[in-house]
Amino acid sequence: MSSRNIRLSRSIVGKLESEAVSKVIEQSGYLGMGDEVRLFEEEIAEYLGVEPWRVTCVSTGTAALHLALECSLPAGSEVLIPSLTFVASFQAALQANLKPIACDVNPDTGLLDLADAQQRITPNTGAVMPVHYASNPALCEHIYDFAKRHGLRVIEDAAHAFGCDFNGKKIGAFGDIVCFSFDGIKNITSGEGGAIVTSDREVARLVKDARLLSVENDTEKRFQGKRSWNPDVKRRGWRYHMSNIMAAIGRTQLRRLDEEFAPARREMANLYRKRLAQVPGVELLKMDMQNIIPHIHPVRILGGKLKPLTGMLEQAGIPTGSHYKPNHQLTLFGGGKQHLPVSERLIGELLTLPLHPGLEMEDIEFICTTLIEALGKLK
Ligand SMILES: *Cc1c(COP(=O)(O)O)cnc(C)c1O
């Protein structure tokens, strides 16, 4: 057991976030959705390089996915989703009265396999929801052609990909509907939180209302410090808005992202890749690390050694993760009646290594050395 206290992931928050929250409490005293949220939305828009109306902040990344689906698709539609994702993506489809259709993934990247997805298209398919697994936005190259060819909407689950670039543009700066998560361990956090970014004015209007019980134009009123006392309500709605307290944390984190968090995450992931690239029995996921801010760093452990290796790392004080148990194996989504061979094989190989800006480069070195030694013993 080493004396290092290595965590798999954690929030990186401190004095700056605490001062920002204190300011909301002591100076404004308005904790609900007001100026801080408006400013956070404006600053996200500026960061992404889009107009402010496109950005809507909500209470979680899951709420973002739910509202994006709810406000862009008729109830009963089918949504193509890679099975290898956080259960949030699948639950969001159910919340929006839609049917999640589990699809297989590419073994080299863990991203949605478009050939598999294509086979699952029916007259009821309304959308495809690519997941930028491990912050890899490579599917953007093909997903919009695919969607156009089949007349589908695209709802990007970009929970891992805040701050990532694709072809010189930020994820969220192009496309149909893009959802981010700001939960505690994501690239930036607002405590909990999420955002919907869309190029569709009607979707933007609907999600802004739907986060406040679908009280029409309540967002504008609240941003003026007012309320709507004689509103109409035409659709289902939720209490999914973001609070000023959350936005104060999020605004602080956004200012730290490019200077502090992004270089740290990149440097650590690149060191993992350098040290593990030639190790027999370890396979790196294929991705262009340039312009990515890695949220997690899973590697593949071949030859049936994942389980014993995980145990040996744990013994050495190194926690690891498994992202993710395929959704089609969960009871609610069929309990494994469906067979998706690549997802099923991958989850028996994928090992998520510790990655967050609170680690030192020596921790990464130690993790690599320990992993290589342990694999040697398992020969
Ligand atoms: C974190 C995450 C979500 C959900 O975000 P929350 O803010 O935790 O609700 C959705 N999809 C993926 C892939 C995630 O990692």
GROMACS .gro file of N, CA and C in nm, residues 156-302:
model
  441
  156GLU      N    1  -2.630   1.537  -2.908
  156GLU     CA    2  -2.497   1.491  -2.866
  156GLU      C    3  -2.493   1.483  -2.713
  157ASP      N    4  -2.460   1.366  -2.660
  157ASP     CA    5  -2.430   1.355  -2.517
  157ASP      C    6  -2.282   1.391  -2.504
  158ALA      N    7  -2.259   1.520  -2.478
  158ALA     CA    8  -2.122   1.572  -2.470
  158ALA      C    9  -2.081   1.593  -2.324
  159ALA      N   10  -2.134   1.507  -2.236
  159ALA     CA   11  -2.104   1.519  -2.093
  159ALA      C   12  -1.954   1.510  -2.066
  160HIS      N   13  -1.881   1.434  -2.148
  160HIS     CA   14  -1.736   1.419  -2.129
  160HIS      C   15  -1.657   1.526  -2.203
  161ALA      N   16  -1.724   1.606  -2.284
  161ALA     CA   17  -1.651   1.679  -2.389
  161ALA      C   18  -1.657   1.831  -2.378
  162PHE      N   19  -1.688   1.885  -2.259
  162PHE     CA   20  -1.688   2.030  -2.251
  162PHE      C   21  -1.545   2.081  -2.272
  163GLY      N   22  -1.530   2.178  -2.363
  163GLY     CA   23  -1.399   2.237  -2.391
  163GLY      C   24  -1.323   2.167  -2.503
  164CYS      N   25  -1.373   2.053  -2.553
  164CYS     CA   26  -1.302   1.983  -2.662
  164CYS      C   27  -1.329   2.052  -2.795
  165ASP      N   28  -1.233   2.040  -2.886
  165ASP     CA   29  -1.245   2.098  -3.020
  165ASP      C   30  -1.263   1.988  -3.124
  166PHE      N   31  -1.337   2.023  -3.229
  166PHE     CA   32  -1.341   1.936  -3.347
  166PHE      C   33  -1.329   2.022  -3.472
  167ASN      N   34  -1.230   1.994  -3.554
  167ASN     CA   35  -1.206   2.073  -3.676
  167ASN      C   36  -1.202   2.223  -3.649
  168GLY      N   37  -1.132   2.260  -3.543
  168GLY     CA   38  -1.114   2.402  -3.515
  168GLY      C   39  -1.233   2.471  -3.450
  169LYS      N   40  -1.338   2.394  -3.417
  169LYS     CA   41  -1.453   2.453  -3.347
  169LYS      C   42  -1.478   2.377  -3.217
  170LYS      N   43  -1.527   2.449  -3.118
  170LYS     CA   44  -1.560   2.384  -2.992
  170LYS      C   45  -1.682   2.294  -3.010
  171ILE      N   46  -1.685   2.182  -2.940
  171ILE     CA   47  -1.807   2.100  -2.931
  171ILE      C   48  -1.915   2.191  -2.871
  172GLY      N   49  -2.029   2.198  -2.939
  172GLY     CA   50  -2.134   2.290  -2.897
  172GLY      C   51  -2.145   2.410  -2.989
  173ALA      N   52  -2.036   2.439  -3.064
  173ALA     CA   53  -2.036   2.555  -3.153
  173ALA      C   54  -2.100   2.523  -3.287
  174PHE      N   55  -2.126   2.395  -3.312
  174PHE     CA   56  -2.189   2.356  -3.438
  174PHE      C   57  -2.285   2.241  -3.406
  175GLY      N   58  -2.367   2.205  -3.505
  175GLY     CA   59  -2.452   2.088  -3.485
  175GLY      C   60  -2.594   2.123  -3.446
  176ASP      N   61  -2.668   2.023  -3.397
  176ASP     CA   62  -2.812   2.035  -3.374
  176ASP      C   63  -2.837   2.068  -3.226
  177ILE      N   64  -2.827   1.967  -3.138
  177ILE     CA   65  -2.846   1.991  -2.994
  177ILE      C   66  -2.733   1.920  -2.920
  178VAL      N   67  -2.664   1.993  -2.834
  178VAL     CA   68  -2.548   1.939  -2.763
  178VAL      C   69  -2.571   1.956  -2.613
  179CYS      N   70  -2.552   1.847  -2.536
  179CYS     CA   71  -2.578   1.853  -2.392
  179CYS      C   72  -2.449   1.832  -2.313
  180PHE      N   73  -2.425   1.920  -2.217
  180PHE     CA   74  -2.307   1.909  -2.131
  180PHE      C   75  -2.351   1.878  -1.987
  181SER      N   76  -2.258   1.819  -1.913
  181SER     CA   77  -2.278   1.797  -1.769
  181SER      C   78  -2.173   1.875  -1.693
  182PHE      N   79  -2.215   1.940  -1.584
  182PHE     CA   80  -2.120   2.006  -1.494
  182PHE      C   81  -2.128   1.941  -1.356
  183ASP      N   82  -2.147   1.808  -1.353
  183ASP     CA   83  -2.148   1.744  -1.221
  183ASP      C   84  -2.007   1.746  -1.163
  184GLY      N   85  -1.997   1.703  -1.037
  184GLY     CA   86  -1.876   1.728  -0.959
  184GLY      C   87  -1.744   1.690  -1.022
  185ILE      N   88  -1.742   1.585  -1.105
  185ILE     CA   89  -1.614   1.535  -1.156
  185ILE      C   90  -1.591   1.563  -1.303
  186LYS      N   91  -1.681   1.634  -1.367
  186LYS     CA   92  -1.664   1.659  -1.511
  186LYS      C   93  -1.557   1.768  -1.534
  187ASN      N   94  -1.529   1.801  -1.662
  187ASN     CA   95  -1.418   1.893  -1.691
  187ASN      C   96  -1.431   2.026  -1.616
  188ILE      N   97  -1.554   2.077  -1.605
  188ILE     CA   98  -1.581   2.185  -1.509
  188ILE      C   99  -1.708   2.147  -1.433
  189THR      N  100  -1.720   2.199  -1.313
  189THR     CA  101  -1.840   2.168  -1.234
  189THR      C  102  -1.909   2.296  -1.187
  190SER      N  103  -2.041   2.285  -1.169
  190SER     CA  104  -2.114   2.392  -1.101
  190SER      C  105  -2.181   2.330  -0.977
  191GLY      N  106  -2.114   2.235  -0.916
  191GLY     CA  107  -2.170   2.156  -0.806
  191GLY      C  108  -2.240   2.037  -0.868
  192GLU      N  109  -2.360   2.055  -0.910
  192GLU     CA  110  -2.427   1.973  -1.009
  192GLU      C  111  -2.465   2.072  -1.118
  193GLY      N  112  -2.506   2.023  -1.233
  193GLY     CA  113  -2.548   2.118  -1.336
  193GLY      C  114  -2.526   2.064  -1.474
  194GLY      N  115  -2.583   2.135  -1.571
  194GLY     CA  116  -2.568   2.094  -1.709
  194GLY      C  117  -2.611   2.207  -1.801
  195ALA      N  118  -2.592   2.188  -1.931
  195ALA     CA  119  -2.633   2.289  -2.026
  195ALA      C  120  -2.675   2.225  -2.157
  196ILE      N  121  -2.773   2.289  -2.220
  196ILE     CA  122  -2.817   2.252  -2.354
  196ILE      C  123  -2.771   2.363  -2.446
  197VAL      N  124  -2.705   2.327  -2.555
  197VAL     CA  125  -2.664   2.427  -2.654
  197VAL      C  126  -2.724   2.383  -2.788
  198THR      N  127  -2.802   2.469  -2.849
  198THR     CA  128  -2.869   2.430  -2.973
  198THR      C  129  -2.866   2.541  -3.077
  199SER      N  130  -2.867   2.501  -3.203
  199SER     CA  131  -2.875   2.598  -3.312
  199SER      C  132  -3.020   2.620  -3.356
  200ASP      N  133  -3.114   2.550  -3.290
  200ASP     CA  134  -3.255   2.555  -3.327
  200ASP      C  135  -3.329   2.650  -3.231
  201ARG      N  136  -3.376   2.763  -3.285
  201ARG     CA  137  -3.439   2.865  -3.200
  201ARG      C  138  -3.560   2.813  -3.125
  202GLU      N  139  -3.639   2.729  -3.192
  202GLU     CA  140  -3.760   2.677  -3.130
  202GLU      C  141  -3.724   2.584  -3.012
  203VAL      N  142  -3.624   2.499  -3.033
  203VAL     CA  143  -3.580   2.411  -2.924
  203VAL      C  144  -3.527   2.494  -2.808
  204ALA      N  145  -3.450   2.599  -2.839
  204ALA     CA  146  -3.395   2.686  -2.734
  204ALA      C  147  -3.509   2.748  -2.653
  205ARG      N  148  -3.612   2.796  -2.722
  205ARG     CA  149  -3.725   2.858  -2.653
  205ARG      C  150  -3.798   2.756  -2.565
  206LEU      N  151  -3.821   2.637  -2.620
  206LEU     CA  152  -3.894   2.535  -2.544
  206LEU      C  153  -3.815   2.487  -2.422
  207VAL      N  154  -3.683   2.465  -2.437
  207VAL     CA  155  -3.608   2.416  -2.319
  207VAL      C  156  -3.597   2.524  -2.212
  208LYS      N  157  -3.589   2.650  -2.253
  208LYS     CA  158  -3.582   2.759  -2.153
  208LYS      C  159  -3.710   2.764  -2.070
  209ASP      N  160  -3.824   2.741  -2.136
  209ASP     CA  161  -3.950   2.736  -2.062
  209ASP      C  162  -3.962   2.606  -1.982
  210ALA      N  163  -3.924   2.494  -2.044
  210ALA     CA  164  -3.947   2.363  -1.980
  210ALA      C  165  -3.867   2.346  -1.851
  211ARG      N  166  -3.754   2.418  -1.838
  211ARG     CA  167  -3.677   2.407  -1.712
  211ARG      C  168  -3.749   2.478  -1.599
  212LEU      N  169  -3.848   2.563  -1.631
  212LEU     CA  170  -3.925   2.634  -1.529
  212LEU      C  171  -4.073   2.600  -1.545
  213LEU      N  172  -4.103   2.469  -1.543
  213LEU     CA  173  -4.242   2.421  -1.544
  213LEU      C  174  -4.319   2.461  -1.669
  214SER      N  175  -4.247   2.501  -1.775
  214SER     CA  176  -4.308   2.546  -1.902
  214SER      C  177  -4.398   2.668  -1.883
  215VAL      N  178  -4.367   2.748  -1.782
  215VAL     CA  179  -4.431   2.880  -1.766
  215VAL      C  180  -4.372   2.969  -1.875
  216GLU      N  181  -4.455   3.016  -1.967
  216GLU     CA  182  -4.403   3.083  -2.086
  216GLU      C  183  -4.323   3.208  -2.053
  217ASN      N  184  -4.204   3.217  -2.112
  217ASN     CA  185  -4.115   3.333  -2.099
  217ASN      C  186  -4.073   3.366  -1.956
  218ASP      N  187  -4.076   3.268  -1.868
  218ASP     CA  188  -4.038   3.293  -1.729
  218ASP      C  189  -3.889   3.326  -1.719
  219THR      N  190  -3.807   3.264  -1.808
  219THR     CA  191  -3.664   3.291  -1.805
  219THR      C  192  -3.635   3.440  -1.819
  220GLU      N  193  -3.693   3.503  -1.923
  220GLU     CA  194  -3.668   3.647  -1.944
  220GLU      C  195  -3.708   3.729  -1.823
  221LYS      N  196  -3.825   3.696  -1.767
  221LYS     CA  197  -3.874   3.769  -1.650
  221LYS      C  198  -3.775   3.756  -1.534
  222ARG      N  199  -3.731   3.633  -1.507
  222ARG     CA  200  -3.641   3.612  -1.393
  222ARG      C  201  -3.508   3.682  -1.413
  223PHE      N  202  -3.462   3.686  -1.537
  223PHE     CA  203  -3.335   3.755  -1.564
  223PHE      C  204  -3.350   3.906  -1.547
  224GLN      N  205  -3.476   3.955  -1.551
  224GLN     CA  206  -3.500   4.098  -1.521
  224GLN      C  207  -3.536   4.117  -1.374
  225GLY      N  208  -3.525   4.009  -1.296
  225GLY     CA  209  -3.560   4.016  -1.154
  225GLY      C  210  -3.710   4.020  -1.131
  226LYS      N  211  -3.787   3.977  -1.232
  226LYS     CA  212  -3.934   3.980  -1.218
  226LYS      C  213  -3.991   3.839  -1.226
  227ARG      N  214  -4.122   3.829  -1.218
  227ARG     CA  215  -4.192   3.701  -1.231
  227ARG      C  216  -4.309   3.718  -1.325
  228SER      N  217  -4.358   3.603  -1.379
  228SER     CA  218  -4.478   3.610  -1.461
  228SER      C  219  -4.597   3.576  -1.374
  229TRP      N  220  -4.689   3.669  -1.358
  229TRP     CA  221  -4.805   3.641  -1.271
  229TRP      C  222  -4.928   3.599  -1.350
  230ASN      N  223  -4.923   3.613  -1.482
  230ASN     CA  224  -5.040   3.574  -1.560
  230ASN      C  225  -4.998   3.493  -1.682
  231PRO      N  226  -4.928   3.384  -1.654
  231PRO     CA  227  -4.867   3.311  -1.765
  231PRO      C  228  -4.962   3.208  -1.823
  232ASP      N  229  -4.927   3.159  -1.941
  232ASP     CA  230  -4.994   3.039  -1.990
  232ASP      C  231  -4.894   2.924  -1.985
  233VAL      N  232  -4.947   2.803  -1.975
  233VAL     CA  233  -4.865   2.683  -1.975
  233VAL      C  234  -4.926   2.587  -2.076
  234LYS      N  235  -4.848   2.548  -2.177
  234LYS     CA  236  -4.904   2.463  -2.282
  234LYS      C  237  -4.843   2.324  -2.288
  235ARG      N  238  -4.731   2.306  -2.218
  235ARG     CA  239  -4.660   2.178  -2.228
  235ARG      C  240  -4.621   2.130  -2.089
  236ARG      N  241  -4.576   2.003  -2.081
  236ARG     CA  242  -4.522   1.952  -1.956
  236ARG      C  243  -4.395   2.031  -1.921
  237GLY      N  244  -4.368   2.049  -1.793
  237GLY     CA  245  -4.248   2.122  -1.755
  237GLY      C  246  -4.190   2.069  -1.626
  238TRP      N  247  -4.069   2.111  -1.594
  238TRP     CA  248  -3.998   2.058  -1.476
  238TRP      C  249  -3.931   2.171  -1.399
  239ARG      N  250  -3.892   2.143  -1.277
  239ARG     CA  251  -3.809   2.237  -1.200
  239ARG      C  252  -3.665   2.193  -1.221
  240TYR      N  253  -3.610   2.230  -1.333
  240TYR     CA  254  -3.477   2.186  -1.375
  240TYR      C  255  -3.382   2.305  -1.391
  241HIS      N  256  -3.423   2.424  -1.345
  241HIS     CA  257  -3.338   2.540  -1.366
  241HIS      C  258  -3.211   2.531  -1.281
  242MET      N  259  -3.111   2.613  -1.316
  242MET     CA  260  -2.988   2.622  -1.237
  242MET      C  261  -3.004   2.736  -1.136
  243SER      N  262  -2.938   2.723  -1.020
  243SER     CA  263  -2.946   2.830  -0.919
  243SER      C  264  -2.827   2.925  -0.933
  244ASN      N  265  -2.840   3.043  -0.877
  244ASN     CA  266  -2.729   3.140  -0.876
  244ASN      C  267  -2.607   3.084  -0.804
  245ILE      N  268  -2.630   3.003  -0.701
  245ILE     CA  269  -2.519   2.943  -0.626
  245ILE      C  270  -2.438   2.852  -0.717
  246MET      N  271  -2.509   2.767  -0.792
  246MET     CA  272  -2.441   2.676  -0.884
  246MET      C  273  -2.366   2.755  -0.991
  247ALA      N  274  -2.433   2.855  -1.046
  247ALA     CA  275  -2.371   2.932  -1.155
  247ALA      C  276  -2.246   3.005  -1.108
  248ALA      N  277  -2.246   3.047  -0.982
  248ALA     CA  278  -2.128   3.117  -0.929
  248ALA      C  279  -2.008   3.022  -0.927
  249ILE      N  280  -2.033   2.896  -0.891
  249ILE     CA  281  -1.925   2.796  -0.895
  249ILE      C  282  -1.883   2.771  -1.039
  250GLY      N  283  -1.981   2.754  -1.127
  250GLY     CA  284  -1.953   2.724  -1.268
  250GLY      C  285  -1.874   2.835  -1.336
  251ARG      N  286  -1.909   2.961  -1.307
  251ARG     CA  287  -1.838   3.074  -1.371
  251ARG      C  288  -1.692   3.074  -1.328
  252THR      N  289  -1.666   3.042  -1.202
  252THR     CA  290  -1.529   3.038  -1.152
  252THR      C  291  -1.451   2.925  -1.221
  253GLN      N  292  -1.517   2.810  -1.232
  253GLN     CA  293  -1.451   2.695  -1.296
  253GLN      C  294  -1.420   2.722  -1.443
  254LEU      N  295  -1.512   2.789  -1.511
  254LEU     CA  296  -1.491   2.820  -1.653
  254LEU      C  297  -1.366   2.905  -1.671
  255ARG      N  298  -1.343   2.997  -1.576
  255ARG     CA  299  -1.223   3.081  -1.585
  255ARG      C  300  -1.095   3.001  -1.561
  256ARG      N  301  -1.108   2.888  -1.491
  256ARG     CA  302  -0.989   2.807  -1.461
  256ARG      C  303  -0.962   2.700  -1.567
  257LEU      N  304  -1.058   2.679  -1.657
  257LEU     CA  305  -1.050   2.562  -1.746
  257LEU      C  306  -0.927   2.563  -1.837
  258ASP      N  307  -0.912   2.667  -1.917
  258ASP     CA  308  -0.807   2.663  -2.021
  258ASP      C  309  -0.666   2.674  -1.964
  259GLU      N  310  -0.652   2.754  -1.857
  259GLU     CA  311  -0.519   2.777  -1.800
  259GLU      C  312  -0.474   2.663  -1.710
  260GLU      N  313  -0.569   2.608  -1.636
  260GLU     CA  314  -0.533   2.520  -1.526
  260GLU      C  315  -0.577   2.375  -1.550
  261PHE      N  316  -0.707   2.354  -1.569
  261PHE     CA  317  -0.757   2.216  -1.576
  261PHE      C  318  -0.718   2.146  -1.705
  262ALA      N  319  -0.736   2.215  -1.818
  262ALA     CA  320  -0.713   2.149  -1.948
  262ALA      C  321  -0.569   2.101  -1.963
  263PRO      N  322  -0.468   2.189  -1.938
  263PRO     CA  323  -0.330   2.140  -1.954
  263PRO      C  324  -0.297   2.024  -1.860
  264ALA      N  325  -0.349   2.029  -1.736
  264ALA     CA  326  -0.320   1.921  -1.641
  264ALA      C  327  -0.379   1.789  -1.690
  265ARG      N  328  -0.504   1.792  -1.731
  265ARG     CA  329  -0.569   1.669  -1.778
  265ARG      C  330  -0.498   1.614  -1.902
  266ARG      N  331  -0.462   1.704  -1.995
  266ARG     CA  332  -0.395   1.660  -2.118
  266ARG      C  333  -0.260   1.598  -2.088
  267GLU      N  334  -0.184   1.665  -2.002
  267GLU     CA  335  -0.049   1.618  -1.973
  267GLU      C  336  -0.054   1.479  -1.909
  268MET      N  337  -0.151   1.458  -1.820
  268MET     CA  338  -0.162   1.328  -1.753
  268MET      C  339  -0.202   1.219  -1.850
  269ALA      N  340  -0.303   1.246  -1.932
  269ALA     CA  341  -0.348   1.145  -2.028
  269ALA      C  342  -0.236   1.113  -2.127
  270ASN      N  343  -0.163   1.215  -2.168
  270ASN     CA  344  -0.053   1.190  -2.263
  270ASN      C  345   0.058   1.107  -2.200
  271LEU      N  346   0.083   1.129  -2.071
  271LEU     CA  347   0.186   1.048  -2.004
  271LEU      C  348   0.140   0.901  -1.996
  272TYR      N  349   0.012   0.879  -1.961
  272TYR     CA  350  -0.041   0.741  -1.963
  272TYR      C  351  -0.016   0.677  -2.099
  273ARG      N  352  -0.048   0.753  -2.204
  273ARG     CA  353  -0.039   0.696  -2.339
  273ARG      C  354   0.105   0.666  -2.376
  274LYS      N  355   0.196   0.755  -2.334
  274LYS     CA  356   0.337   0.734  -2.365
  274LYS      C  357   0.390   0.610  -2.292
  275ARG      N  358   0.360   0.602  -2.163
  275ARG     CA  359   0.414   0.492  -2.082
  275ARG      C  360   0.350   0.357  -2.116
  276LEU      N  361   0.224   0.357  -2.160
  276LEU     CA  362   0.154   0.230  -2.178
  276LEU      C  363   0.145   0.185  -2.324
  277ALA      N  364   0.192   0.271  -2.416
  277ALA     CA  365   0.172   0.243  -2.559
  277ALA      C  366   0.230   0.109  -2.602
  278GLN      N  367   0.349   0.077  -2.554
  278GLN     CA  368   0.418  -0.045  -2.604
  278GLN      C  369   0.405  -0.161  -2.508
  279VAL      N  370   0.320  -0.148  -2.407
  279VAL     CA  371   0.312  -0.255  -2.306
  279VAL      C  372   0.226  -0.370  -2.359
  280PRO      N  373   0.282  -0.493  -2.367
  280PRO     CA  374   0.204  -0.606  -2.416
  280PRO      C  375   0.082  -0.630  -2.326
  281GLY      N  376  -0.033  -0.651  -2.388
  281GLY     CA  377  -0.154  -0.677  -2.309
  281GLY      C  378  -0.233  -0.550  -2.278
  282VAL      N  379  -0.177  -0.434  -2.314
  282VAL     CA  380  -0.251  -0.308  -2.296
  282VAL      C  381  -0.277  -0.247  -2.432
  283GLU      N  382  -0.399  -0.207  -2.455
  283GLU     CA  383  -0.435  -0.143  -2.583
  283GLU      C  384  -0.497  -0.007  -2.551
  284LEU      N  385  -0.444   0.098  -2.611
  284LEU     CA  386  -0.501   0.232  -2.590
  284LEU      C  387  -0.621   0.250  -2.682
  285LEU      N  388  -0.720   0.326  -2.636
  285LEU     CA  389  -0.829   0.361  -2.727
  285LEU      C  390  -0.773   0.455  -2.833
  286LYS      N  391  -0.821   0.439  -2.956
  286LYS     CA  392  -0.771   0.525  -3.064
  286LYS      C  393  -0.837   0.661  -3.055
  287MET      N  394  -0.756   0.763  -3.039
  287MET     CA  395  -0.810   0.899  -3.045
  287MET      C  396  -0.699   0.998  -3.070
  288ASP      N  397  -0.737   1.108  -3.134
  288ASP     CA  398  -0.644   1.216  -3.160
  288ASP      C  399  -0.645   1.305  -3.036
  289MET      N  400  -0.538   1.298  -2.956
  289MET     CA  401  -0.538   1.366  -2.827
  289MET      C  402  -0.529   1.518  -2.840
  290GLN      N  403  -0.493   1.564  -2.959
  290GLN     CA  404  -0.486   1.709  -2.981
  290GLN      C  405  -0.626   1.767  -2.965
  291ASN      N  406  -0.637   1.878  -2.897
  291ASN     CA  407  -0.765   1.950  -2.886
  291ASN      C  408  -0.870   1.879  -2.801
  292ILE      N  409  -0.828   1.776  -2.727
  292ILE     CA  410  -0.921   1.708  -2.638
  292ILE      C  411  -0.888   1.748  -2.493
  293ILE      N  412  -0.991   1.766  -2.411
  293ILE     CA  413  -0.968   1.777  -2.267
  293ILE      C  414  -1.023   1.649  -2.206
  294PRO      N  415  -0.935   1.553  -2.173
  294PRO     CA  416  -0.984   1.422  -2.133
  294PRO      C  417  -1.051   1.423  -1.995
  295HIS      N  418  -1.176   1.374  -1.991
  295HIS     CA  419  -1.250   1.364  -1.865
  295HIS      C  420  -1.213   1.234  -1.793
  296ILE      N  421  -1.208   1.122  -1.869
  296ILE     CA  422  -1.165   0.994  -1.811
  296ILE      C  423  -1.062   0.934  -1.906
  297HIS      N  424  -0.979   0.842  -1.854
  297HIS     CA  425  -0.887   0.776  -1.947
  297HIS      C  426  -0.892   0.624  -1.933
  298PRO      N  427  -0.986   0.560  -2.005
  298PRO     CA  428  -0.992   0.414  -2.002
  298PRO      C  429  -0.890   0.354  -2.099
  299VAL      N  430  -0.829   0.242  -2.059
  299VAL     CA  431  -0.744   0.164  -2.151
  299VAL      C  432  -0.799   0.021  -2.153
  300ARG      N  433  -0.762  -0.054  -2.256
  300ARG     CA  434  -0.809  -0.193  -2.265
  300ARG      C  435  -0.702  -0.288  -2.212
  301ILE      N  436  -0.744  -0.381  -2.128
  301ILE     CA  437  -0.654  -0.484  -2.075
  301ILE      C  438  -0.695  -0.616  -2.141
  302LEU      N  439  -0.605  -0.669  -2.221
  302LEU     CA  440  -0.640  -0.786  -2.302
  302LEU      C  441  -0.608  -0.917  -2.228
   0.00000   0.00000   0.00000
